[in-house]
């Protein structure tokens, strides 16, 4: 179903809640692996944004962390919106703003790709949109800086990838020009 903007998304979601019963387990790893595979297939042609709506904490924590670590090298951002009155401690941890994620083998995320927002924390639709999209520009530019590339639309313009700490606490490893 196509929706128009945030208002349309919220209306569709509210309508679905009347006919769908949400229940666990909540496993993110399969969908993150799927979007990572799609991103690998069309690398450098598109940037992918996965939106996950959830009503509870994840049940496949280690697998999800490993999937996020793998996805952090690809043109992917993951936005998770927690709905309902649950506590979303595991989702906050996946966000990685306080501490970058590390899988069980000690491999760290290449860059921050996850944004978590609790729906109940948004004051209104505009606030929800701002919270949900807050990190996306930095994540996109972080991917481009990591791969030393700029958007094709910037060709012939004075735009350049910014220098400095514009991407937040987890600086991407930028390849040096030879």
Short mmCIF file of C-alpha atoms in Angstrom, two decimals:
data_model
loop_
_atom_site.label_atom_id
_atom_site.label_comp_id
_atom_site.label_asym_id
_atom_site.label_seq_id
_atom_site.Cartn_x
_atom_site.Cartn_y
_atom_site.Cartn_z
CA UNK A 1 0.00 0.00 0.00
CA UNK A 2 1.33 3.44 -0.90
CA UNK A 3 1.10 6.16 1.71
CA UNK A 4 1.58 9.91 1.47
CA UNK A 5 4.07 11.31 3.97
CA UNK A 6 4.31 10.80 7.70
CA UNK A 7 0.58 11.44 8.20
CA UNK A 8 -0.25 8.70 5.69
CA UNK A 9 2.19 6.31 7.35
CA UNK A 10 0.68 6.94 10.77
CA UNK A 11 -2.85 6.53 9.41
CA UNK A 12 -1.96 3.23 7.74
CA UNK A 13 -0.23 2.00 10.90
CA UNK A 14 -3.20 2.94 13.10
CA UNK A 15 -5.56 1.16 10.70
CA UNK A 16 -3.42 -1.99 10.76
CA UNK A 17 -3.40 -2.06 14.56
CA UNK A 18 -7.16 -2.63 14.47
CA UNK A 19 -6.82 -5.85 12.47
CA UNK A 20 -3.31 -7.18 13.24
CA UNK A 21 -2.17 -8.68 16.52
CA UNK A 22 1.48 -7.95 17.27
CA UNK A 23 3.44 -10.67 19.04
CA UNK A 24 6.95 -12.12 19.36
CA UNK A 25 9.49 -13.27 18.81
CA UNK A 26 11.08 -10.10 17.46
CA UNK A 27 13.93 -11.11 15.16
CA UNK A 28 15.64 -8.38 13.13
CA UNK A 29 18.59 -10.37 11.77
CA UNK A 30 16.80 -11.84 8.71
CA UNK A 31 15.51 -8.49 7.42
CA UNK A 32 18.87 -6.76 8.10
CA UNK A 33 20.67 -9.52 6.21
CA UNK A 34 18.20 -9.12 3.33
CA UNK A 35 18.68 -5.35 3.04
CA UNK A 36 22.46 -5.84 3.28
CA UNK A 37 22.35 -8.31 0.37
CA UNK A 38 20.29 -5.84 -1.70
CA UNK A 39 22.72 -3.04 -0.87
CA UNK A 40 25.71 -5.16 -1.93
CA UNK A 41 24.03 -5.91 -5.25
CA UNK A 42 23.57 -2.26 -6.19
CA UNK A 43 26.47 -0.66 -4.33
CA UNK A 44 27.32 2.85 -5.49
CA UNK A 45 24.00 3.22 -7.29
CA UNK A 46 21.66 3.58 -4.31
CA UNK A 47 21.60 4.14 -0.57
CA UNK A 48 19.12 1.99 1.36
CA UNK A 49 17.09 2.93 4.41
CA UNK A 50 15.36 0.15 6.35
CA UNK A 51 12.47 1.26 8.58
CA UNK A 52 11.52 -1.21 11.32
CA UNK A 53 8.43 -0.68 13.49
CA UNK A 54 8.50 -2.81 16.62
CA UNK A 55 6.41 -3.23 19.74
CA UNK A 56 9.05 -4.97 21.82
CA UNK A 57 12.71 -5.69 22.34
CA UNK A 58 14.62 -8.05 20.08
CA UNK A 59 14.92 -11.75 20.82
CA UNK A 60 17.92 -12.39 18.54
CA UNK A 61 20.30 -9.81 20.03
CA UNK A 62 23.67 -11.34 19.06
CA UNK A 63 22.55 -12.24 15.55
CA UNK A 64 21.13 -8.75 15.09
CA UNK A 65 24.36 -7.13 16.29
CA UNK A 66 26.39 -9.29 13.88
CA UNK A 67 24.03 -8.35 11.03
CA UNK A 68 24.38 -4.64 11.86
CA UNK A 69 28.18 -4.90 12.01
CA UNK A 70 28.15 -6.55 8.56
CA UNK A 71 25.70 -3.98 7.18
CA UNK A 72 27.81 -1.06 8.42
CA UNK A 73 30.16 -1.46 5.43
CA UNK A 74 27.28 -1.18 2.95
CA UNK A 75 25.12 1.76 1.79
CA UNK A 76 22.50 1.11 4.48
CA UNK A 77 20.84 2.95 7.35
CA UNK A 78 18.43 1.30 9.78
CA UNK A 79 15.71 3.30 11.50
CA UNK A 80 13.86 1.55 14.32
CA UNK A 81 10.67 3.03 15.76
CA UNK A 82 9.45 1.51 19.00
CA UNK A 83 5.68 1.69 19.39
CA UNK A 84 3.66 1.08 22.52
CA UNK A 85 4.51 1.39 26.20
CA UNK A 86 7.38 -1.11 26.30
CA UNK A 87 10.83 -0.27 27.57
CA UNK A 88 13.20 -0.47 24.62
CA UNK A 89 16.56 -0.91 26.36
CA UNK A 90 17.90 -3.30 23.70
CA UNK A 91 16.88 -0.92 20.93
CA UNK A 92 18.76 1.93 22.61
CA UNK A 93 21.81 -0.35 22.71
CA UNK A 94 21.48 -1.11 18.97
CA UNK A 95 21.45 2.63 18.27
CA UNK A 96 25.08 2.68 19.37
CA UNK A 97 25.23 6.42 20.07
CA UNK A 98 26.85 5.89 23.46
CA UNK A 99 29.10 3.00 22.45
CA UNK A 100 29.71 1.53 19.01
CA UNK A 101 28.41 -1.99 18.50
CA UNK A 102 30.75 -4.95 18.54
CA UNK A 103 29.85 -8.50 17.54
CA UNK A 104 30.72 -11.59 19.56
CA UNK A 105 33.98 -11.99 17.56
CA UNK A 106 35.16 -8.50 18.52
CA UNK A 107 34.46 -6.89 15.14
CA UNK A 108 33.20 -3.31 15.53
CA UNK A 109 30.76 -1.42 13.33
CA UNK A 110 32.48 0.55 10.60
CA UNK A 111 30.09 3.46 11.19
CA UNK A 112 26.88 4.26 13.04
CA UNK A 113 23.97 3.11 10.87
CA UNK A 114 21.14 2.70 13.40
CA UNK A 115 18.73 5.32 14.69
CA UNK A 116 16.20 4.30 17.36
CA UNK A 117 13.21 6.44 18.31
CA UNK A 118 10.49 5.59 20.81
CA UNK A 119 7.22 6.74 19.24
CA UNK A 120 5.93 7.84 22.65
CA UNK A 121 8.81 10.35 22.92
CA UNK A 122 7.63 12.35 19.89
CA UNK A 123 5.52 15.40 20.68
CA UNK A 124 3.81 15.47 17.26
CA UNK A 125 4.21 14.26 13.66
CA UNK A 126 6.84 16.86 12.81
CA UNK A 127 8.86 15.96 15.91
CA UNK A 128 8.60 12.26 15.03
CA UNK A 129 9.88 12.94 11.51
CA UNK A 130 12.76 15.05 12.86
CA UNK A 131 13.75 12.37 15.41
CA UNK A 132 13.49 9.52 12.91
CA UNK A 133 15.55 11.29 10.24
CA UNK A 134 18.02 13.09 12.55
CA UNK A 135 21.04 10.86 11.86
CA UNK A 136 20.32 9.87 8.25
CA UNK A 137 22.24 12.71 6.52
CA UNK A 138 25.35 12.03 8.61
CA UNK A 139 25.06 8.29 8.00
CA UNK A 140 24.81 8.81 4.25
CA UNK A 141 27.75 11.23 4.19
CA UNK A 142 29.68 8.90 6.51
CA UNK A 143 29.26 6.08 4.01
CA UNK A 144 30.37 8.33 1.17
CA UNK A 145 33.40 9.58 3.11
CA UNK A 146 34.35 6.02 4.05
CA UNK A 147 34.28 5.08 0.36
CA UNK A 148 35.81 8.38 -0.75
CA UNK A 149 32.95 9.19 -3.09
CA UNK A 150 30.45 12.02 -3.45
CA UNK A 151 26.89 11.90 -4.79
CA UNK A 152 26.70 11.87 -8.60
CA UNK A 153 24.47 14.95 -8.44
CA UNK A 154 27.42 16.90 -6.97
CA UNK A 155 29.46 16.49 -10.17
CA UNK A 156 30.27 19.91 -11.60
CA UNK A 157 29.20 21.73 -8.42
CA UNK A 158 31.35 23.24 -5.67
CA UNK A 159 29.99 20.74 -3.11
CA UNK A 160 32.53 18.59 -1.28
CA UNK A 161 32.29 16.02 1.49
CA UNK A 162 32.67 17.95 4.75
CA UNK A 163 35.74 17.53 6.90
CA UNK A 164 35.78 17.27 10.68
CA UNK A 165 33.49 15.49 13.13
CA UNK A 166 30.13 16.01 11.36
CA UNK A 167 29.13 12.33 11.62
CA UNK A 168 28.92 12.00 15.40
CA UNK A 169 30.95 9.93 17.86
CA UNK A 170 31.93 7.10 15.49
CA UNK A 171 34.26 8.55 12.88
CA UNK A 172 34.39 6.53 9.66
CA UNK A 173 37.74 5.33 8.38
CA UNK A 174 38.33 7.59 5.38
CA UNK A 175 40.62 6.22 2.71
CA UNK A 176 43.59 8.50 2.08
CA UNK A 177 44.33 9.63 -1.45
CA UNK A 178 47.68 8.48 -2.82
#
